Short mmCIF file of C-alpha atoms and ligand atoms in Angstrom, two decimals:
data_model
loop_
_atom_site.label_atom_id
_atom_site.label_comp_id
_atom_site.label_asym_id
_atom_site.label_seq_id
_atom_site.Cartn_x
_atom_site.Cartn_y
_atom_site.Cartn_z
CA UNK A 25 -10.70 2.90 24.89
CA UNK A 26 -8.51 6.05 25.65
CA UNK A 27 -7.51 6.01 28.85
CA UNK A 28 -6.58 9.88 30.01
CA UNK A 29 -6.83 12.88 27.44
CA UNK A 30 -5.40 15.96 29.25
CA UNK A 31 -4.07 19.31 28.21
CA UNK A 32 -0.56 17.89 26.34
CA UNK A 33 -2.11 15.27 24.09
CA UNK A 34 -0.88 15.18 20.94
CA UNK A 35 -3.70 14.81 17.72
CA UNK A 36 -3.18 12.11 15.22
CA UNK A 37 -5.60 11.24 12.55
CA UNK A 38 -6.54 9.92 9.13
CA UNK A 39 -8.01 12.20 6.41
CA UNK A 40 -10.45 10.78 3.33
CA UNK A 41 -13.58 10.68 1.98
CA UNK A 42 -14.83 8.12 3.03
CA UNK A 43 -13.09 8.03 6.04
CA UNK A 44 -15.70 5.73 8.34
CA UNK A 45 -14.34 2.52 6.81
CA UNK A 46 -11.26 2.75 7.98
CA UNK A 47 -9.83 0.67 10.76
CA UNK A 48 -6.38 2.99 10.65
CA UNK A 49 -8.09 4.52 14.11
CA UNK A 50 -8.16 1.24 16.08
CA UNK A 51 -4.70 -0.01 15.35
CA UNK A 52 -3.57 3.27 15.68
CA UNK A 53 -4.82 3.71 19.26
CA UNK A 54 -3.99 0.47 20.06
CA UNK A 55 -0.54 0.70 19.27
CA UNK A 56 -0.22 4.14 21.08
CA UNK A 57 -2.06 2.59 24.11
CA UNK A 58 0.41 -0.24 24.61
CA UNK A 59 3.19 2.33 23.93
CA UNK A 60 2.30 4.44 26.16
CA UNK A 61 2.47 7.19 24.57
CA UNK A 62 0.04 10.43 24.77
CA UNK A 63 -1.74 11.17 21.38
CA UNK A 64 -5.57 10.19 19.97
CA UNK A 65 -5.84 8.82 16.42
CA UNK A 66 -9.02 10.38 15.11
CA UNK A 67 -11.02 10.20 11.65
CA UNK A 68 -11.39 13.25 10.04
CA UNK A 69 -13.80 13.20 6.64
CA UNK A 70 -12.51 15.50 4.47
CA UNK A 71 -15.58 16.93 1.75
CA UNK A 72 -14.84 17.48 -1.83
CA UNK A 73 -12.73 21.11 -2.42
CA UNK A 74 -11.97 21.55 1.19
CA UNK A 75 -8.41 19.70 1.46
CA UNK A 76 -6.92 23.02 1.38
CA UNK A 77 -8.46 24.13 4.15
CA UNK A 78 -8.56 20.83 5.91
CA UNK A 79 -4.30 21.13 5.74
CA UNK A 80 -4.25 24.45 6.59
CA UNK A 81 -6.30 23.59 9.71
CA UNK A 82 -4.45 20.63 10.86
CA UNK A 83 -1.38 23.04 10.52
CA UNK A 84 -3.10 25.74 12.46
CA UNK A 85 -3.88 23.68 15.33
CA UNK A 86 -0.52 21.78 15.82
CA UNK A 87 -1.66 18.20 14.94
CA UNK A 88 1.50 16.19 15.09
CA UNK A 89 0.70 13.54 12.09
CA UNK A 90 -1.70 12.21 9.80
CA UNK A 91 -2.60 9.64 7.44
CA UNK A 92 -4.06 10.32 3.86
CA UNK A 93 -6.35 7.92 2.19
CA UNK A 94 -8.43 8.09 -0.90
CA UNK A 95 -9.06 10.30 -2.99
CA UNK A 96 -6.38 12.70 -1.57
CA UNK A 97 -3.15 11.10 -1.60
CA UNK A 98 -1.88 12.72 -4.81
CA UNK A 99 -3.97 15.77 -4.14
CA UNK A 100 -2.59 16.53 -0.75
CA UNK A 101 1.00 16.98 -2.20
CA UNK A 102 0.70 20.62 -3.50
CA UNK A 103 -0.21 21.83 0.22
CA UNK A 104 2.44 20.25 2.39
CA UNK A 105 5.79 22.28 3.09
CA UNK A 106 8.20 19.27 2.19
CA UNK A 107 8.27 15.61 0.66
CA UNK A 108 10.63 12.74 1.53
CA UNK A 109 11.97 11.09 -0.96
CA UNK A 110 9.56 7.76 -0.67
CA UNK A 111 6.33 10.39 -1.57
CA UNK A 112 8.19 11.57 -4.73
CA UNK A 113 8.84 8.40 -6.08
CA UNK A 114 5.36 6.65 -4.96
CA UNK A 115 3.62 10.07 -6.44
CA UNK A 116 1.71 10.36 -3.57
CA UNK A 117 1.87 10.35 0.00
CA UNK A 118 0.09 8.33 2.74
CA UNK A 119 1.07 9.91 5.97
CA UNK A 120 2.14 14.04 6.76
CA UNK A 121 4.15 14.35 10.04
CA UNK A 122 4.26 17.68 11.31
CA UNK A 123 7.92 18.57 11.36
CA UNK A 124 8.14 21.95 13.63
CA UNK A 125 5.35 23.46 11.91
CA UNK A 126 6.52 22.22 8.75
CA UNK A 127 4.00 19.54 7.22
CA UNK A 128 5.76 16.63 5.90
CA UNK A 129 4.88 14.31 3.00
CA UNK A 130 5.82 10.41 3.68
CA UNK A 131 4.50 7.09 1.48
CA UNK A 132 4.99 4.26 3.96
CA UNK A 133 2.92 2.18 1.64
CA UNK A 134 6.51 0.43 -0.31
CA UNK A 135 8.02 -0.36 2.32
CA UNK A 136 4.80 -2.26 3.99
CA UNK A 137 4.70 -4.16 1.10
CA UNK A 138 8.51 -5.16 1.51
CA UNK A 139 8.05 -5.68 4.88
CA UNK A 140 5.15 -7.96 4.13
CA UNK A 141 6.57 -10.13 1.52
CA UNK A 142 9.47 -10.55 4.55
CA UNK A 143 7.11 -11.53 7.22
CA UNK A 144 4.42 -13.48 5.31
CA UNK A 145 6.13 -14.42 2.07
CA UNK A 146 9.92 -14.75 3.38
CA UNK A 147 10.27 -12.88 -0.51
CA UNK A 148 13.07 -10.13 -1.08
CA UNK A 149 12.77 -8.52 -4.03
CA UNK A 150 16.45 -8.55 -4.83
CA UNK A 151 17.77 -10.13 -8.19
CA UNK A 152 14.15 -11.42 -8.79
CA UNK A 153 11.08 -11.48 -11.21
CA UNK A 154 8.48 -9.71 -10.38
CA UNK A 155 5.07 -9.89 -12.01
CA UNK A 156 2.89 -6.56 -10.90
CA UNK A 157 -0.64 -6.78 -12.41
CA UNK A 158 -2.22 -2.84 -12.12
CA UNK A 159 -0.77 0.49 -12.82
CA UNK A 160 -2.74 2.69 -9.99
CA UNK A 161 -1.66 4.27 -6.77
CA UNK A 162 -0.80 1.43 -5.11
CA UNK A 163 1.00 -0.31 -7.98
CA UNK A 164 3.32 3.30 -8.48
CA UNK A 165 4.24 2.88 -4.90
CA UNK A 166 4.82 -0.56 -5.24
CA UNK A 167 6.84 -0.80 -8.19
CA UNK A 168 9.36 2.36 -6.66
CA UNK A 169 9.82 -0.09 -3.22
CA UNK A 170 10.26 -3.13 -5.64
CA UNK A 171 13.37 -0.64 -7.38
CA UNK A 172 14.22 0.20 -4.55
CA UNK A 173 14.57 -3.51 -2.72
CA UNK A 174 16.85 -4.80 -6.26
CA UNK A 175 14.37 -6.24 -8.14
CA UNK A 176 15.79 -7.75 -11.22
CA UNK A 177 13.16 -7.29 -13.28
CA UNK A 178 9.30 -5.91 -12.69
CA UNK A 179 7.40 -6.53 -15.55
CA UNK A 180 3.62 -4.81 -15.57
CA UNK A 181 0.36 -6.22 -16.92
CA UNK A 182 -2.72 -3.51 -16.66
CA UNK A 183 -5.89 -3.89 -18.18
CA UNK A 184 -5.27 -0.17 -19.89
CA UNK A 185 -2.32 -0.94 -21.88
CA UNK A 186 -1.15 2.59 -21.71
CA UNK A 187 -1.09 3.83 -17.99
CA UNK A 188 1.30 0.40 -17.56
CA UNK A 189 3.31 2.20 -20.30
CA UNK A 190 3.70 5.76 -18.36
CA UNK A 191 4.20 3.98 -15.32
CA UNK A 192 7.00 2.11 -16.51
CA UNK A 193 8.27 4.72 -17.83
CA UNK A 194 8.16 7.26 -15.21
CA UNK A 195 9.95 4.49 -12.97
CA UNK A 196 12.45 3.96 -15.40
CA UNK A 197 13.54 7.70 -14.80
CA UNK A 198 14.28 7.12 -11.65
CA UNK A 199 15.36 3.43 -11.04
CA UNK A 200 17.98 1.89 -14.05
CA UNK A 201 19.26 -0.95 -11.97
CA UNK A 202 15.92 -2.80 -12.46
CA UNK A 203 14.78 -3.80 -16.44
CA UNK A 204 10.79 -2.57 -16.19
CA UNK A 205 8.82 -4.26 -19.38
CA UNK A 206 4.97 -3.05 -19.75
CA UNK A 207 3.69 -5.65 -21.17
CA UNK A 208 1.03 -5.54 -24.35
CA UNK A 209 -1.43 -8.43 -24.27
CA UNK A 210 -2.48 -11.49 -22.72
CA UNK A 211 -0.10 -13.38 -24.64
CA UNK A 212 2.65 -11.56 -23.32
CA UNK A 213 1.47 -11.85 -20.02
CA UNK A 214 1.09 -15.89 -20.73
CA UNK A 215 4.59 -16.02 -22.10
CA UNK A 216 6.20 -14.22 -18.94
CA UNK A 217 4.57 -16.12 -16.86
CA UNK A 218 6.87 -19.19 -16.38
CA UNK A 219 9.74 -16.56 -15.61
CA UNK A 220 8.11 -14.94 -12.48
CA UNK A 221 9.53 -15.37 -8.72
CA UNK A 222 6.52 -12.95 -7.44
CA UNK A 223 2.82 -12.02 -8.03
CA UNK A 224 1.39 -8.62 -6.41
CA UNK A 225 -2.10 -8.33 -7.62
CA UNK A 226 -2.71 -4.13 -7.19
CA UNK A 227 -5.53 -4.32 -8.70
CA UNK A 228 -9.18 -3.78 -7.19
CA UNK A 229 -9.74 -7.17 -8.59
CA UNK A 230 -11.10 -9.45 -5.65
CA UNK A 231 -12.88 -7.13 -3.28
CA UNK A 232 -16.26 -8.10 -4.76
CA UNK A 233 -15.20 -11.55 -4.58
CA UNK A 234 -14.56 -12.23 -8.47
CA UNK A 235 -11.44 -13.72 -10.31
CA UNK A 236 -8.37 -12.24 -12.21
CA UNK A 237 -10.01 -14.45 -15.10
CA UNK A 238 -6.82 -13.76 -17.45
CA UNK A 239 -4.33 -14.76 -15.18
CA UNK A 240 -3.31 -18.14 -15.10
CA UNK A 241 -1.21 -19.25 -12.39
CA UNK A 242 -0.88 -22.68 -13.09
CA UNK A 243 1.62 -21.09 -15.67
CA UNK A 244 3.90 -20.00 -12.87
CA UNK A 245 6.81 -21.84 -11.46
CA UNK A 246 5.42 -24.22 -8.46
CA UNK A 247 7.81 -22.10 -6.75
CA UNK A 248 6.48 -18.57 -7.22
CA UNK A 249 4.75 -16.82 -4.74
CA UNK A 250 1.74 -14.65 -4.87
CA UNK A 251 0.95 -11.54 -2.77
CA UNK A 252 -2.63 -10.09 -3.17
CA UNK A 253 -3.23 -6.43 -1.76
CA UNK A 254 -6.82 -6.56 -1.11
CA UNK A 255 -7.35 -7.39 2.07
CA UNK A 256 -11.11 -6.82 2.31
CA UNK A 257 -12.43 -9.80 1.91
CA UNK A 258 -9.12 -11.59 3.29
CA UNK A 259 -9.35 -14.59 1.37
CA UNK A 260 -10.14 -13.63 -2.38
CA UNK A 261 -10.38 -16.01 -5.57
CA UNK A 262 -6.73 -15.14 -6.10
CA UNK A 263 -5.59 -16.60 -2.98
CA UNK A 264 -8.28 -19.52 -2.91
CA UNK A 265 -6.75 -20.32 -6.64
CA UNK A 266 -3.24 -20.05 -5.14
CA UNK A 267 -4.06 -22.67 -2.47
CA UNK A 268 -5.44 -25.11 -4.96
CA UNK A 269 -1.93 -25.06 -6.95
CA UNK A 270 0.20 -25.22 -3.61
CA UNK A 271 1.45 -22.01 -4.06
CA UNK A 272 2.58 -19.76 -0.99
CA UNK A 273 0.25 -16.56 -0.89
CA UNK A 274 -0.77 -13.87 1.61
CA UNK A 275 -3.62 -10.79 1.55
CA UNK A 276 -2.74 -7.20 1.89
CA UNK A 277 -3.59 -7.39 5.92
CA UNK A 278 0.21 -7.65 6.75
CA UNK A 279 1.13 -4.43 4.39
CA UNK A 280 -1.59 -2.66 5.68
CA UNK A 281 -0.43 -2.95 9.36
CA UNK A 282 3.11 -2.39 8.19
CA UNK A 283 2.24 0.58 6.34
CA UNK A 284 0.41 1.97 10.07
CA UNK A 285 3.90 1.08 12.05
CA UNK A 286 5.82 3.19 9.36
CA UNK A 287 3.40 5.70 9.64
CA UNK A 288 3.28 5.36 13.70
CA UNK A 289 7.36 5.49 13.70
CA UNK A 290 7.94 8.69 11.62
CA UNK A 291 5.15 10.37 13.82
CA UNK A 292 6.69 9.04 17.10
CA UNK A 293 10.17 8.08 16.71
CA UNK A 294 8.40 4.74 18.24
CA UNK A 295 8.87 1.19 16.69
CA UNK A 296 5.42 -0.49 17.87
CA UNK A 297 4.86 -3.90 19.27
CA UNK A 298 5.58 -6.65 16.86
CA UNK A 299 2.73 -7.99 15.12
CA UNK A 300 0.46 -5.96 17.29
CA UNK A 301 -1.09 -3.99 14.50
CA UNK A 302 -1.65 -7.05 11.74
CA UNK A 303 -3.22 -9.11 14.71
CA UNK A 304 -6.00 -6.15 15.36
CA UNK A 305 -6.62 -5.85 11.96
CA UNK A 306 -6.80 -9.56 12.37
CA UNK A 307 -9.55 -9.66 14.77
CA UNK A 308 -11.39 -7.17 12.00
CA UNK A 309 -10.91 -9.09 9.05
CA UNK A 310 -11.62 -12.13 10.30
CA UNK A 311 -14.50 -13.83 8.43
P1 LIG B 11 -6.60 2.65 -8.31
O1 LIG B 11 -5.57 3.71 -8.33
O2 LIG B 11 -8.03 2.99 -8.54
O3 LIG B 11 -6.15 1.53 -9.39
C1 LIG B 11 -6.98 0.43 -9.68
C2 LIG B 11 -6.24 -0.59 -10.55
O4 LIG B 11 -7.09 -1.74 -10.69
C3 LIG B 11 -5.93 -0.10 -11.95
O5 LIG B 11 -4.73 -0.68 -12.39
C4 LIG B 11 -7.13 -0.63 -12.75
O6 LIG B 11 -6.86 -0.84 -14.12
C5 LIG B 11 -7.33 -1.97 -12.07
N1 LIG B 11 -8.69 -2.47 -12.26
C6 LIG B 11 -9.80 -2.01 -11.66
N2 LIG B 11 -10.87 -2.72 -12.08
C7 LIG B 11 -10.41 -3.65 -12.95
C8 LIG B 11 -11.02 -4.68 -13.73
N3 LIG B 11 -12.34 -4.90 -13.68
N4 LIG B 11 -10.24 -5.45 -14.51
C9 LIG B 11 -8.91 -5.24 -14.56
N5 LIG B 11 -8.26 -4.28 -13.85
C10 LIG B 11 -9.01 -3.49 -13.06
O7 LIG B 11 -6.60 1.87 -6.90
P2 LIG B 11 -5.36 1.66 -5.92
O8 LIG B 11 -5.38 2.71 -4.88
O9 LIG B 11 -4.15 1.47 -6.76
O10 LIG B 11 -5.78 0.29 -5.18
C11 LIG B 11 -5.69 -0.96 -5.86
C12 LIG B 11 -5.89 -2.10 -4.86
O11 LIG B 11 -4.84 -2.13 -3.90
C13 LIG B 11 -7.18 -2.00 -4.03
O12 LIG B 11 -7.72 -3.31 -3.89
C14 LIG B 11 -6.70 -1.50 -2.69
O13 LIG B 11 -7.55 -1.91 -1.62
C15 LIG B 11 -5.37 -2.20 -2.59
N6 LIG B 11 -4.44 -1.53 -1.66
C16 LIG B 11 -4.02 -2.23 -0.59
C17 LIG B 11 -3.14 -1.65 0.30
C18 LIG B 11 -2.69 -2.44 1.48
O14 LIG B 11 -2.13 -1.83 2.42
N7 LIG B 11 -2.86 -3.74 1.49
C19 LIG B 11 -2.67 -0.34 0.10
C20 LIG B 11 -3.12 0.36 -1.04
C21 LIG B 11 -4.01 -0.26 -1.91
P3 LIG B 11 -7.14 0.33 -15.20
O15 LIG B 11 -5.94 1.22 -15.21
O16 LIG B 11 -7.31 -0.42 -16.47
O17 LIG B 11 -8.40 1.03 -14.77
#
């Protein structure tokens, strides 16, 4: 519940199509409720060839912030003012804060997922192996924070041999310090396998409840550690399979509330209650 709208409130929001999934407007409000803090977090649903306008409004009517969600978060970039540096290397951007009339593009997306391997995982990326199976949005952004954090070495298994290829290539650009292999096949994938610290599924691969049917973990070091994105259902195959081997694993619930409190602190200038955001989400997920 919002307790008292009056005339000073700032607007926050989320913009998508679909938008009504999205649970982005209760952790939001929750966190600016128990900050104390005067803004609403609203859903807006954004319809196909209107993000133009839909920026141009938000600008026009002073909204302070807002998050972008699919399909728009490479499309939004050619109407903002601005990008920080974390939207040009993710290639897209998750949340616009309204700089002075200025609209600027953020991607807090990396560094929830490093913040998540901290909390759940107790994983830094720095001097390790890193096995990232996708080559989408959320694998770009992932693989720039996993440069970024010192990773050793990322190597990248997609099911379209080729977008792995431009993806580790575009990163390469950017990030030497870290040796980026795409890799071909499923043999190559089997081969690397006994030389990986990390797992990040960014795939879709779990949200209907199936397997990653090529990957097998039982190849990994007991040690390694697995981190799956999806967090809707919260406990996929992936993690189920992880469990049976005794290897550590966590879902995407503690990136996705650490995504929202990056996105809630570059809108705010406010760090929010620890935890509060993953344990609403929590309360959602929980099946
Ligand atoms: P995307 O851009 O559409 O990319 C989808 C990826 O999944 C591609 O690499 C695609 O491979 C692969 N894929 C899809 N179906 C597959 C199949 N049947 N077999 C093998 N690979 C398959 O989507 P995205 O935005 O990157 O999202 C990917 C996942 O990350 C989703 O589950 C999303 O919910 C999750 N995510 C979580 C968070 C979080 O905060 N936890 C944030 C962002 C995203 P191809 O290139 O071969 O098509």
């Amino acid at each position: 519940m919002i307790q008292a709208l009056n005339g000073t409130t700032g607007v926050l929001g989320i913009i998508g199509n679909p938008v009504s999934h999205s649970r982005s407007p209760v952790m939001q409000n929750a966190a600016l409720q128990a900050c104390g803090l005067n803004y609403v977090y609203v859903p807006f649903e954004v319809a196909p060839d209107s993000l133009g306008e839909a920026v141009a409004g938000l600008k026009a009517l002073g909204v302070a912030g807002i998050n972008v969600t699919i399909p728009y978060k490479t499309e939004v970039m050619k109407y903002l003012d601005g990008l920080d540096e974390t939207a040009v290397a993710a290639g897209a951007v998750n949340t616009v804060n309204n700089e002075s009339g200025r609209l600027i593009g953020y991607n807090t997306d990396g560094e929830g997922l490093l913040r998540a391997l901290s909390s759940d995982l107790d994983f830094t990326p720095h001097g390790r192996t890193i096995l990232l199976i996708g080559a989408g949005g959320a694998a770009r952004g992932a693989l720039a924070a996993l440069c970024r954090g010192g990773a050793r070495q990322v190597i990248v298994y997609n099911r379209t041999h080729r977008t792995a290829v431009e993806l580790v290539s575009i990163m390469a650009a950017r990030y030497s310090a870290t040796r980026l292999i795409a890799l071909p096949d499923i043999t190559a994938l089997e081969s690397a396998l006994p030389t990986v610290d990390l797992v990040v599924n960014a795939t879709s691969l779990g949200m209907k409840g199936e397997k990653i049917p090529w990957l097998k973990l039982e190849l990994l070091p007991h040690t390694a550690k697995v981190y799956d994105m999806v967090y809707a259902p919260p406990h996929t195959e992936l993690l189920g399979e992880s469990a049976r081997l005794g290897l550590r694993a966590a879902n995407g619930l503690g990136m996705l509330a650490a995504q929202g409190e990056g996105a809630f602190s570059v809108w705010t200038g406010v760090t929010p209650p620890s935890g509060l955001m993953q344990s609403v989400l929590s309360g959602i997920y929980d099946d």
